[in-house]
Short mmCIF file of C-alpha atoms in Angstrom, two decimals:
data_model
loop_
_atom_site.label_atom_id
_atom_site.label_comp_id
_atom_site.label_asym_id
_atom_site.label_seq_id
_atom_site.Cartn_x
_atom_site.Cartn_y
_atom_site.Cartn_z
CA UNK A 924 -1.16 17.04 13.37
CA UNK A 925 -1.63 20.36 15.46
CA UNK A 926 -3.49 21.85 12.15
CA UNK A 927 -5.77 18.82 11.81
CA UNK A 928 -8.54 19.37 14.88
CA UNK A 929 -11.46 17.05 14.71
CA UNK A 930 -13.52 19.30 12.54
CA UNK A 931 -10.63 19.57 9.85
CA UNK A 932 -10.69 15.99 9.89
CA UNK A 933 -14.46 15.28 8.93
CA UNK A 934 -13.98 18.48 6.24
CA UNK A 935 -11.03 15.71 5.08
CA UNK A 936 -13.21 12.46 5.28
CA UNK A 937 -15.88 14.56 3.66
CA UNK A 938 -14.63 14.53 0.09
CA UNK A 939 -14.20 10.44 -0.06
CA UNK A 940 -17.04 9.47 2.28
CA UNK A 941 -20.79 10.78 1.93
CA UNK A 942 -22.83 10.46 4.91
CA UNK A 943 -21.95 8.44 8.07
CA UNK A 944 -21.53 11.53 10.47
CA UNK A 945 -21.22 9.84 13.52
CA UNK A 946 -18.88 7.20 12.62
CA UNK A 947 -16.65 10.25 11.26
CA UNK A 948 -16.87 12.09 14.50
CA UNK A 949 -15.88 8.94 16.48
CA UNK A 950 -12.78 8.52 14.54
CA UNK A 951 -11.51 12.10 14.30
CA UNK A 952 -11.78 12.18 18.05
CA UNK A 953 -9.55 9.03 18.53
CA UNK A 954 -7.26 10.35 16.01
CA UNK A 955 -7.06 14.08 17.96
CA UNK A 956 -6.75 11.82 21.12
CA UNK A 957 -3.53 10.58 19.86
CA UNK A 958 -2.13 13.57 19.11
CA UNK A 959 -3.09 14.97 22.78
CA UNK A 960 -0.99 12.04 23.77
CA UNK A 961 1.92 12.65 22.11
CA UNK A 962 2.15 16.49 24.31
CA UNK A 963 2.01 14.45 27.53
CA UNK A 964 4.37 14.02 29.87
CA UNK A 965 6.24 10.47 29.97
CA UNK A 966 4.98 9.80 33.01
CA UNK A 967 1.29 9.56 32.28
CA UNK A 968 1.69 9.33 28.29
CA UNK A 969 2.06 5.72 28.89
CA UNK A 970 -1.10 5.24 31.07
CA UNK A 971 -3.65 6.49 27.75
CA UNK A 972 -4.34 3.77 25.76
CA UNK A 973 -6.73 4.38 22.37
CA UNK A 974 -10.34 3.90 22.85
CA UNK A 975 -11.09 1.24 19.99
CA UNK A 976 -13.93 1.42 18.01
CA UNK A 977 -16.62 -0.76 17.14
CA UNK A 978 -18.18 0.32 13.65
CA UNK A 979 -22.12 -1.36 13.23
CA UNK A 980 -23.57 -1.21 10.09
CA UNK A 981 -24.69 -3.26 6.64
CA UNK A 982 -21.88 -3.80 3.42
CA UNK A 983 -21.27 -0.65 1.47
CA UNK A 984 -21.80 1.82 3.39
CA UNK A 985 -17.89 3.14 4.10
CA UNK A 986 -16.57 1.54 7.20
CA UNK A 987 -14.04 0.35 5.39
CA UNK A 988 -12.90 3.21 3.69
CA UNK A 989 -13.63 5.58 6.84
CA UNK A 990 -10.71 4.00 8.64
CA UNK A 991 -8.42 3.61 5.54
CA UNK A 992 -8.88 7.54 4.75
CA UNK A 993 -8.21 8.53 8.66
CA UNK A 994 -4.82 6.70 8.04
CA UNK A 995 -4.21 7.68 5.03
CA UNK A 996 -4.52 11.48 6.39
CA UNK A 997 -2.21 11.15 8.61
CA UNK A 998 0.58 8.91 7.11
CA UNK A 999 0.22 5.89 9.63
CA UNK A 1000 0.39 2.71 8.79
CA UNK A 1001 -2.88 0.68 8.33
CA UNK A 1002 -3.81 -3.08 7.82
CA UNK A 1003 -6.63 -4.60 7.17
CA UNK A 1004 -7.77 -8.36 8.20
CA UNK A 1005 -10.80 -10.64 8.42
CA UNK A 1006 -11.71 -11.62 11.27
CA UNK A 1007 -13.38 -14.71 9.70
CA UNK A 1008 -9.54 -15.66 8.49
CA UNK A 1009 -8.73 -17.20 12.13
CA UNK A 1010 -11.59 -19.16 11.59
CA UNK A 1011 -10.01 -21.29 9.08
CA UNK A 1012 -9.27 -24.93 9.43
CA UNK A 1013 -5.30 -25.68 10.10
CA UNK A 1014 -5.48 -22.29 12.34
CA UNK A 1015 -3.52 -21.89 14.99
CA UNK A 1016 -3.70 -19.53 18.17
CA UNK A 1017 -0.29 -17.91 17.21
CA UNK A 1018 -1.78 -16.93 13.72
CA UNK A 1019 -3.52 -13.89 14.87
CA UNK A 1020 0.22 -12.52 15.38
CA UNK A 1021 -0.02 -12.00 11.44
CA UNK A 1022 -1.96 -8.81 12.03
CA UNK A 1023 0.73 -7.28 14.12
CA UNK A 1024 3.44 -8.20 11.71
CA UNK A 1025 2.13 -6.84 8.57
CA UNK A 1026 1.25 -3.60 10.19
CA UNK A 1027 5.10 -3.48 11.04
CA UNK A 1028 5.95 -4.62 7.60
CA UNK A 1029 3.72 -2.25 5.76
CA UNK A 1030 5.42 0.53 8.49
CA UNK A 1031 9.22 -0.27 7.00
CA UNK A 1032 8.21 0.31 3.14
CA UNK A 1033 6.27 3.62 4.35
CA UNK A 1034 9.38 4.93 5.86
CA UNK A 1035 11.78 3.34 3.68
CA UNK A 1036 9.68 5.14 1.20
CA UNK A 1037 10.09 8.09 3.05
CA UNK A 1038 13.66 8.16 3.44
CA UNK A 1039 14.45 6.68 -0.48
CA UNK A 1040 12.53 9.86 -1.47
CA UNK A 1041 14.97 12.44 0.81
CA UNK A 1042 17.93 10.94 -1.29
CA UNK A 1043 16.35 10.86 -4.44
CA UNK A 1044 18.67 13.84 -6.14
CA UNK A 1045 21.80 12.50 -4.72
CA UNK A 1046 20.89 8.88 -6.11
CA UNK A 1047 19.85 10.31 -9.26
CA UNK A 1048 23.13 12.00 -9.45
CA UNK A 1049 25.30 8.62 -9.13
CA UNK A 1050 23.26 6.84 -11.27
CA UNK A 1051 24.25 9.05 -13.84
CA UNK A 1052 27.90 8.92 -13.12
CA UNK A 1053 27.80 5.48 -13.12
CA UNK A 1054 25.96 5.36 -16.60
CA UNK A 1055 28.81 8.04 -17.74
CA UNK A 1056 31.38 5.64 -16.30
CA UNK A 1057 29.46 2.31 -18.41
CA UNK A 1058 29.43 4.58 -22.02
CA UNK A 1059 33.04 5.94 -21.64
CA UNK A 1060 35.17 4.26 -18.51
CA UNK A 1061 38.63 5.85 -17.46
CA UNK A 1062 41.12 3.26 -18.84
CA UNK A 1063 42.89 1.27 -15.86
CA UNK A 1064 46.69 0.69 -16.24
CA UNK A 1065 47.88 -2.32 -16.94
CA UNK A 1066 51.17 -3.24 -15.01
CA UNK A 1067 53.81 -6.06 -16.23
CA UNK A 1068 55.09 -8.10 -13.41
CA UNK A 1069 57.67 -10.95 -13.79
CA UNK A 1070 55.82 -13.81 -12.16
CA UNK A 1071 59.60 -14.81 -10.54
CA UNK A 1072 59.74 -11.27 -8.69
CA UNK A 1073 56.32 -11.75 -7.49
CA UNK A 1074 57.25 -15.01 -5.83
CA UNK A 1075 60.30 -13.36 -4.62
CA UNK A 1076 59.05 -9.85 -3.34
CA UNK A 1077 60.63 -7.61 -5.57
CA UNK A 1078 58.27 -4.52 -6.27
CA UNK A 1079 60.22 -3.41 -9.24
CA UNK A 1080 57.26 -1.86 -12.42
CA UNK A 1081 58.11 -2.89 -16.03
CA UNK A 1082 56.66 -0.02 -17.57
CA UNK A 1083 58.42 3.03 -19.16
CA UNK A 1084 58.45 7.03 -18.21
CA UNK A 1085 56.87 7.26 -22.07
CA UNK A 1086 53.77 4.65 -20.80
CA UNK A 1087 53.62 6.47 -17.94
CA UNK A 1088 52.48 9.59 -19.76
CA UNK A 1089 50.76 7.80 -22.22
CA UNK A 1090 48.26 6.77 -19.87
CA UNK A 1091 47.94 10.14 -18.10
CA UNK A 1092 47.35 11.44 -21.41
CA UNK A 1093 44.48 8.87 -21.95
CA UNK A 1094 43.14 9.07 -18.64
CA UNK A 1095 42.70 12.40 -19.07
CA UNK A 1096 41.03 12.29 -22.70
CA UNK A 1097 38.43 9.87 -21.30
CA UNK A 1098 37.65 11.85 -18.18
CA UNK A 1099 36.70 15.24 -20.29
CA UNK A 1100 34.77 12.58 -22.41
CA UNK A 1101 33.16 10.95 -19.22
CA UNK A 1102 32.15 14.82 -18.41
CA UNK A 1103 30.49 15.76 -21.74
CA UNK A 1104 28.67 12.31 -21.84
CA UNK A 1105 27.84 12.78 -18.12
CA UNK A 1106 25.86 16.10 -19.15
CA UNK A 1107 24.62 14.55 -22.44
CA UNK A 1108 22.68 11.57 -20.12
CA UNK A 1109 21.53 14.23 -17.44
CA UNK A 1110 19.56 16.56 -19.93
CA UNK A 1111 17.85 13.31 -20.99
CA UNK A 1112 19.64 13.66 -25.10
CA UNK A 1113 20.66 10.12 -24.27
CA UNK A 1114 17.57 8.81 -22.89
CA UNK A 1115 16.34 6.06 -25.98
CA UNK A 1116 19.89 4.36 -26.53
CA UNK A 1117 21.01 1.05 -24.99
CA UNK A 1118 23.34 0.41 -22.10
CA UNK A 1119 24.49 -2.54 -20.65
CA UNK A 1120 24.31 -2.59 -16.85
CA UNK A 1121 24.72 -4.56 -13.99
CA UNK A 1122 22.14 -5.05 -10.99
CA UNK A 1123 21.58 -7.26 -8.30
CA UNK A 1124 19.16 -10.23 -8.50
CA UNK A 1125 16.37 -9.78 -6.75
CA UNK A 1126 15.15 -12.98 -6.72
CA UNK A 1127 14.77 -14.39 -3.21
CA UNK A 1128 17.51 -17.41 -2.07
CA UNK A 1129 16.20 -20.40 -0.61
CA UNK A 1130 17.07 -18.79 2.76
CA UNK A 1131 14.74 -15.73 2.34
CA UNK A 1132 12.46 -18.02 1.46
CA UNK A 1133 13.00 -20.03 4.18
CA UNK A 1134 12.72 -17.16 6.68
CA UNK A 1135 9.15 -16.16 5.46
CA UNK A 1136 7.95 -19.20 5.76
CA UNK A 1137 7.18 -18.44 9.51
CA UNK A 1138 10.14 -18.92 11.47
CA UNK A 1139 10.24 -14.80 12.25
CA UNK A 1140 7.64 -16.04 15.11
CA UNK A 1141 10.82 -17.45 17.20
CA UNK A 1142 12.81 -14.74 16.01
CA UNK A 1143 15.26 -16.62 13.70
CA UNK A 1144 15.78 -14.57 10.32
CA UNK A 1145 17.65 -16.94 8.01
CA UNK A 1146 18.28 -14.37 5.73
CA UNK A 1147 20.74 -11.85 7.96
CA UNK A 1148 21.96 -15.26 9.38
CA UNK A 1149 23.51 -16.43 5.97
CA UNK A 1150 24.15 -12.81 4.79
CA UNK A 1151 27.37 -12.53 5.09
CA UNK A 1152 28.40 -16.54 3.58
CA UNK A 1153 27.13 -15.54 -0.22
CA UNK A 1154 27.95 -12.87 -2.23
CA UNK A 1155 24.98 -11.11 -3.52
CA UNK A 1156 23.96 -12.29 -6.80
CA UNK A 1157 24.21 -10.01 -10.09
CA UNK A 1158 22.92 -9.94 -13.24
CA UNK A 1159 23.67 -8.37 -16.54
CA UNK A 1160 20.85 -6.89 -18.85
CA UNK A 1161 20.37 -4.08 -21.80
CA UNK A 1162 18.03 -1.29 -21.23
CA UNK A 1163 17.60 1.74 -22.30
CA UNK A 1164 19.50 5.04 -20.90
CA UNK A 1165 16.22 5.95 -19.51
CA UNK A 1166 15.53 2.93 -17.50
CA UNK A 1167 18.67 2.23 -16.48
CA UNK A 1168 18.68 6.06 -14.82
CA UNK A 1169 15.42 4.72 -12.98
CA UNK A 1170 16.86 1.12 -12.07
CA UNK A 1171 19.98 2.69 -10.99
CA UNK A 1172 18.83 5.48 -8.94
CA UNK A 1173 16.60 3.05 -6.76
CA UNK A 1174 19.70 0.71 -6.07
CA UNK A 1175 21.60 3.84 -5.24
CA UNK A 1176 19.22 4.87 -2.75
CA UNK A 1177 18.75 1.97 -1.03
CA UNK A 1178 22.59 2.16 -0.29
CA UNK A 1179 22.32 6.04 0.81
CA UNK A 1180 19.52 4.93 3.18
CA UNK A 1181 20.43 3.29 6.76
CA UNK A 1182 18.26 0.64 7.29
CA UNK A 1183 18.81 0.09 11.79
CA UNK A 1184 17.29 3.36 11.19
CA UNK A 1185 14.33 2.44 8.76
CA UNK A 1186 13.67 -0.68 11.11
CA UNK A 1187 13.85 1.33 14.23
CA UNK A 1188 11.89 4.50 13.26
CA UNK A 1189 8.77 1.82 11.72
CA UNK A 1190 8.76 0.46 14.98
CA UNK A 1191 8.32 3.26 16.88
CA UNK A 1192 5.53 4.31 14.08
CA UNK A 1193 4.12 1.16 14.13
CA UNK A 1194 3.43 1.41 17.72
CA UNK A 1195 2.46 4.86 18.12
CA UNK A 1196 -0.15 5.50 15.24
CA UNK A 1197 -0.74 1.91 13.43
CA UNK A 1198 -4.52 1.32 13.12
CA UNK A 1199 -5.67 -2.07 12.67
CA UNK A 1200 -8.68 -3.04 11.04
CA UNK A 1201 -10.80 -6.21 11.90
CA UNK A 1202 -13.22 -6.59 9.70
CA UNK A 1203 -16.22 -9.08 9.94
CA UNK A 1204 -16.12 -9.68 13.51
CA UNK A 1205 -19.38 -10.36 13.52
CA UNK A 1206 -18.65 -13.73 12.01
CA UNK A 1207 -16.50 -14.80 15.29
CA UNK A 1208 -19.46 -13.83 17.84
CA UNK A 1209 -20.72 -16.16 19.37
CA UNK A 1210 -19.70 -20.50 20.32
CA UNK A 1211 -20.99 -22.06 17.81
CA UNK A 1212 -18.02 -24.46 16.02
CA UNK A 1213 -16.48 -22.88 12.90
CA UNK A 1214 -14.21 -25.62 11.65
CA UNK A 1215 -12.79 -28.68 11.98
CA UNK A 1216 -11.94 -27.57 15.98
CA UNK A 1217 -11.88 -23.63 16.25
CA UNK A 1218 -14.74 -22.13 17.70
CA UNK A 1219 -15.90 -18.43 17.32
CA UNK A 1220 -15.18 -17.78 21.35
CA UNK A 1221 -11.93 -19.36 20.93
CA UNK A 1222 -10.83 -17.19 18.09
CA UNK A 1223 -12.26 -14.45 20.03
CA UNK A 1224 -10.34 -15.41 23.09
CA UNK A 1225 -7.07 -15.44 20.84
CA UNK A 1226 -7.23 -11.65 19.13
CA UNK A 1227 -8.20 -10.16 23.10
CA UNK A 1228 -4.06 -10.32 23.93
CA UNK A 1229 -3.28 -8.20 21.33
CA UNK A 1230 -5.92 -5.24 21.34
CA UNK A 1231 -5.99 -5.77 25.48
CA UNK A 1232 -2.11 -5.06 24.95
CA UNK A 1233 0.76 -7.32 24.29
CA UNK A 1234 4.58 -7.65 22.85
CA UNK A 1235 4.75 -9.41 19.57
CA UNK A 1236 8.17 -10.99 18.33
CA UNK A 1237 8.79 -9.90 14.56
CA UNK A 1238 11.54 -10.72 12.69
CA UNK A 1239 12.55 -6.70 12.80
CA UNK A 1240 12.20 -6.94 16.63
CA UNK A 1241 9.54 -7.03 19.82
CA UNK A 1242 6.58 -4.46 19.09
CA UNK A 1243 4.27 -3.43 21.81
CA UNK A 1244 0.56 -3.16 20.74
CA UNK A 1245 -0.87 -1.11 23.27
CA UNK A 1246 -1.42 1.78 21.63
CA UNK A 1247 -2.14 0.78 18.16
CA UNK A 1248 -5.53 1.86 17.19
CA UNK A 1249 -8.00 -1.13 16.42
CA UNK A 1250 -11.43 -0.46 14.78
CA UNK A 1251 -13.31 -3.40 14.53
CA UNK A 1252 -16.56 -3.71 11.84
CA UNK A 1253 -19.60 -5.81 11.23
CA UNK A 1254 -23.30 -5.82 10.14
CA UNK A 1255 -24.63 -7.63 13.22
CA UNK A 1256 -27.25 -8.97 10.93
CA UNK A 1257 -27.32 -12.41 12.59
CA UNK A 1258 -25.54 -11.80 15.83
CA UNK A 1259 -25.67 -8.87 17.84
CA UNK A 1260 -22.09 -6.94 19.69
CA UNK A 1261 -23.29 -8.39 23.10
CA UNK A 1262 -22.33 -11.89 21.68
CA UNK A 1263 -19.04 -11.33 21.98
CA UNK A 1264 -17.25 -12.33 24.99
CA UNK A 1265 -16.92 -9.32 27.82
CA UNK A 1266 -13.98 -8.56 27.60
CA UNK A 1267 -13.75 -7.82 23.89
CA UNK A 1268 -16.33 -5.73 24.27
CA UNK A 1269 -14.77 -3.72 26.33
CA UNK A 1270 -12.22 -3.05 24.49
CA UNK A 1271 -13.93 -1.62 22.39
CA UNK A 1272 -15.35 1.18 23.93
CA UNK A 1273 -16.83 3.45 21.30
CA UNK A 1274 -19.59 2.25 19.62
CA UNK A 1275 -21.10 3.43 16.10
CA UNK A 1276 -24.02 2.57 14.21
CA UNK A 1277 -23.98 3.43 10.75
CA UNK A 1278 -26.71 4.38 8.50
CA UNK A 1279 -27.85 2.42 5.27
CA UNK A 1280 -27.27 4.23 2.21
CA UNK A 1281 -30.56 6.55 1.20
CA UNK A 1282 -31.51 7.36 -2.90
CA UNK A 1283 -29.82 10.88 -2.39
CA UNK A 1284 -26.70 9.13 -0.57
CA UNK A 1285 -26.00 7.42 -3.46
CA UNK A 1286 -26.28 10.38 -6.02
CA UNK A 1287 -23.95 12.05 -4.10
CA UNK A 1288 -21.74 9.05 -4.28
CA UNK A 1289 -22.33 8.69 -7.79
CA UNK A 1290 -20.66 12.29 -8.18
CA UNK A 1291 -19.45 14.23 -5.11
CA UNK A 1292 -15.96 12.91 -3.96
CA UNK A 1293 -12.75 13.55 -5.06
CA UNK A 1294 -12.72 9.81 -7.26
CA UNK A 1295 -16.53 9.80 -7.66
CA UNK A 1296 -17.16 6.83 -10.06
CA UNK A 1297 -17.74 9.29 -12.93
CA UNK A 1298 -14.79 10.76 -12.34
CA UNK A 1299 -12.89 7.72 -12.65
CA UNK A 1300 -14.68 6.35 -15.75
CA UNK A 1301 -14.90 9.87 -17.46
CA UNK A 1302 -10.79 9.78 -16.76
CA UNK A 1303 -10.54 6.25 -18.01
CA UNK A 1304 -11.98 6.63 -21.26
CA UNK A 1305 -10.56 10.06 -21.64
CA UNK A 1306 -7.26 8.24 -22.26
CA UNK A 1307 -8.58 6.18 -25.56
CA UNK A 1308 -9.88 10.06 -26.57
CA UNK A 1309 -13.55 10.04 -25.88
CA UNK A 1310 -15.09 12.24 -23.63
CA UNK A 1311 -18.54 11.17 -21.69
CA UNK A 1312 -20.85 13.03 -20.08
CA UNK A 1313 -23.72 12.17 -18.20
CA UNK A 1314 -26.90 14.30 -18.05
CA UNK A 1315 -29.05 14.87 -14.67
CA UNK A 1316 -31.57 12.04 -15.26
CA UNK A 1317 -29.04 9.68 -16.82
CA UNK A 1318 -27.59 10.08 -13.30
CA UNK A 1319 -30.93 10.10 -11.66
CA UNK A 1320 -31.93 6.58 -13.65
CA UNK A 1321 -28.54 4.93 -12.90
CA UNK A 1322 -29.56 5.34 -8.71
CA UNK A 1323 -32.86 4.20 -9.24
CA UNK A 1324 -31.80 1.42 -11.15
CA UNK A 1325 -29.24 0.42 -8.18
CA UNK A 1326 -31.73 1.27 -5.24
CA UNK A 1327 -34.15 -1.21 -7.30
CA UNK A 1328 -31.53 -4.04 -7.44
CA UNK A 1329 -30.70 -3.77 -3.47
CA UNK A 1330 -34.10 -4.01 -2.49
CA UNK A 1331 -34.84 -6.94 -4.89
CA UNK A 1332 -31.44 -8.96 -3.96
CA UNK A 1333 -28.85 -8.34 -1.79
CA UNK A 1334 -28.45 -5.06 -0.29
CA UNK A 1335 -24.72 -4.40 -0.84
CA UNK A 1336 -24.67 -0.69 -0.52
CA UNK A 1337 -22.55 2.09 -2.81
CA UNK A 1338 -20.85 -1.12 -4.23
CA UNK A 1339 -23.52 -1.50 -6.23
CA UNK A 1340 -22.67 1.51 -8.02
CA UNK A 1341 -19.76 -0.33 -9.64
CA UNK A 1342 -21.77 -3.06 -11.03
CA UNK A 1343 -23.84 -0.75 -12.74
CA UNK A 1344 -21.85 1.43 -14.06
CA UNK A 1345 -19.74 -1.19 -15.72
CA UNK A 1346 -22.93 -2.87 -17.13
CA UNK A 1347 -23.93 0.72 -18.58
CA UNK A 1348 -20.42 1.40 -20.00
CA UNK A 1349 -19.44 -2.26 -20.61
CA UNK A 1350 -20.06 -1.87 -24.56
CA UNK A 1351 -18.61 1.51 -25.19
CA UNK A 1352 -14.80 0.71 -22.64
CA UNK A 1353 -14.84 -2.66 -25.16
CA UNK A 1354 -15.29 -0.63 -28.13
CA UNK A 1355 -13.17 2.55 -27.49
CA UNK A 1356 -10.31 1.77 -29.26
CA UNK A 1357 -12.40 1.51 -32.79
CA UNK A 1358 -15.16 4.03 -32.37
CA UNK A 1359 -14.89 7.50 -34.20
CA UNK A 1360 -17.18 9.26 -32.07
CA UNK A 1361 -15.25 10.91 -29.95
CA UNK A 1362 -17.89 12.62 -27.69
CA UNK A 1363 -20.53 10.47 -25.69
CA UNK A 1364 -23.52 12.09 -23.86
CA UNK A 1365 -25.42 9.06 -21.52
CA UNK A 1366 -28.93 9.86 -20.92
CA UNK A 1367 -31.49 8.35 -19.40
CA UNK A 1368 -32.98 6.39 -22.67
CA UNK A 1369 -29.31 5.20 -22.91
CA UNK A 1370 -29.16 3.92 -19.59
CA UNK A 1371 -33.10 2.31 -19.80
CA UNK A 1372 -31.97 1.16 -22.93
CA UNK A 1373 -28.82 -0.72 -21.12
CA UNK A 1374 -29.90 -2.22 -17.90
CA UNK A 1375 -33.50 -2.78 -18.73
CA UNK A 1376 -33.10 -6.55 -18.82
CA UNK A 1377 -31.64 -6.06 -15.90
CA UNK A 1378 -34.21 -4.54 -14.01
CA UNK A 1379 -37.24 -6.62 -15.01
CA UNK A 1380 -35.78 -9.94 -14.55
CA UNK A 1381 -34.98 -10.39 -11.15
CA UNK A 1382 -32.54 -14.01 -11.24
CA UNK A 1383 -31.17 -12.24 -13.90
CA UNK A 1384 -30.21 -9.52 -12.12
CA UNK A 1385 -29.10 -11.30 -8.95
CA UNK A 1386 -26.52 -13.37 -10.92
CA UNK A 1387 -25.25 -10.53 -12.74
CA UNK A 1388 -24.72 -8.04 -9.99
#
């Protein structure tokens, strides 16, 4: 974090997001902020909470993926939720609790992610000793007991001196075997032929299921209560060498990995650099009734506890939401931010309006970032052998063409983009597997030629894109 000032952060948001200047500022600042909080003493690291932020602005413009890319930077662990969700008839206050828990639940498979990865070559390593051990096993000796001197307690073998080195001389046979098979399966010779192995069943019992149902809000996990009754169910099937080395390499890991730890260190990472985003609050300012009985204030009323700060009981333990990051969105086309109820708006502090998307934003969309659409649909088709290319005023048309359908229905931003270009390209990604050609320029009679029904017939248009 010390290398990533504020400005390093915008040069980072700067090859996924066009545009939107402001709103990056706002969030490289808070995410700086937390870093200055980490160098703090104790004694007054607890005292700076986050300033939340309250993102203003029409669909498809990037609020969404502005906070998703600050996490993703960083490595912290990020949910997103509607706001409009609470709203929902059959809600109940406790619901908005949901938030908090899958922000801890995506924060365990980050980290458990983390630490299968540190292992990886030592689980890799047992896999294929195990797999050595399934192709050629070390034979196990066999001892005759009189069932009389069992009863009885004599300890006296029935096995000979000339057994005795029999099976030594086996034993040791099938270990130099086990060795040259062992380096036969590591340098991947092996890889296509079948093994038989045996895994554990996944599946969920009927106590996991249980568990998930909801109880984890009164702290009850059914699951670690019943643990230790049932043996953990396992399976026999035949895979390849190959896939076996993969199955068995994750099951070895998870057994390498301490998982008090996993729970423990997601926990702390929950609570120290989570970021939450509510989408569509918007929808929830205001009184009016949204439901059989919840009402936009109440909902409103229900989510303050947990931005304002609160403990939330999770099935992994209590989590403390004070200084989880929440960045709140909405187009405030119908309602406006000082519709929501006081308090809520002060916690969110920083405010950000941002733009609607120009002509020239959307070129740059079109082909500036890192996954630009092109880029992904040039790399798509790529795969079935044909190479596209789009010339200047193919490019040119294929904004106008969206600019034109946002002002004549619903202005939905860069996702536009998406429905266009898989209108353009719809014939040639259904054909790809069949055509010869294996070279494609788009230009802008191509494009005309494509979405010119589009363009001229305006219910058309709205019900395709």
């Amino acid at each position: 974090m010390e290398n990533l000032t504020p400005k390093k952060i915008i040069e980072e948001l700067n090859k996924y997001i066009v545009g939107q200047e402001d709103a990056k500022k706002s969030v490289a600042i808070a995410l700086r902020n937390r870093y200055r909080r980490q160098m703090l003493s104790d004694e007054i690291k607890d005292e700076v909470i986050p300033k939340n932020i309250l993102m203003i602005g029409p669909t498809g413009v990037g609020k969404t993926e502005i906070a998703r890319r600050l996490a993703k930077l960083v490595n912290a662990p990020f949910v997103k939720v509607e706001a409009t969700k609470f709203t929902e008839v059959g809600y109940v206050g406790r619901d908005v609790d949901s938030m908090v828990r899958d922000l801890v639940e995506t924060s365990i498979r980050m980290v458990k992610t983390e630490k299968i990865e540190a292992v990886k070559d030592k689980a890799a390593e047992l896999a294929n000793q195990k797999i050595a051990a399934i192709l050629c096993p070390i034979p196990t000796k066999t001892v005759s007991v009189n069932p009389f001197e069992t009863i009885f307690g004599s300890s006296k073998q029935n096995y000979s001196t000339d057994n005795e080195e029999m099976y030594t001389q086996k034993v040791k046979t099938a270990r130099e075997n086990q060795k040259e098979i062992l380096e036969k399966v590591k340098n991947g010779s092996l890889d296509k032929e079948l093994v038989e192995i045996e895994i554990e069943d996944n599946l969920p019992s009927m106590f996991e299921i249980f568990s998930a149902s909801g109880m984890e809000e009164i702290g009850i996990n059914f699951q670690d209560m019943f643990e230790g009754l049932f043996p953990k169910r396992k399976k026999k099937c035949t895979v390849t060498i190959e896939n076996a080395r993969r199955i068995l390499t994750q099951e070895e890991a998870q057994k390498l990995i301490d998982m008090d730890e996993v729970i423990n260190e997601s926990i702390r990472k929950a609570e120290d650099s989570g970021i939450i985003f509510i989408d569509e609050i918007d929808k929830i300012a205001g009184k009016e009734s949204y439901g059989q009985d919840v009402s936009r204030e109440g909902v409103q009323r229900d989510i303050l506890p947990i931005i304002e700060g609160s403990t939330v009981v999770t099935k992994y333990g209590p989590i403390k939401t004070d200084h989880i990051l929440f960045i709140a969105a909405g187009a405030f086309h119908v309602s406006k931010p000082s519709d929501l109820i006081p308090e809520l708006q002060g916690r969110f502090p920083i405010r950000v309006e941002l733009k609607s998307l120009t002509e020239e934003d959307l070129k740059k969309i079109l082909t500036e970032p890192k996954n630009s659409l092109i880029k992904q649909y040039t790399a798509l088709l790529e795969t079935e052998g044909i190479k596209i290319s789009f010339s200047e005023d193919a490019i040119d048309e294929i904004v106008k063409v969206a600019v034109h359908v946002n002002h004549e229905s619903e202005n939905i931003g860069a996702r536009r983009l998406h429905t266009i270009m898989e209108k353009l390209l719809e014939d040639i990604s259904f054909n790809a597997p069949d055509l010869l050609q294996s070279q494609i320029i788009i230009d802008r009679d191509y494009v005309n030629q494509k979405l010119k029904n589009i363009v001229k017939d305006k219910d058309l248009s709205m019900y395709i894109l």
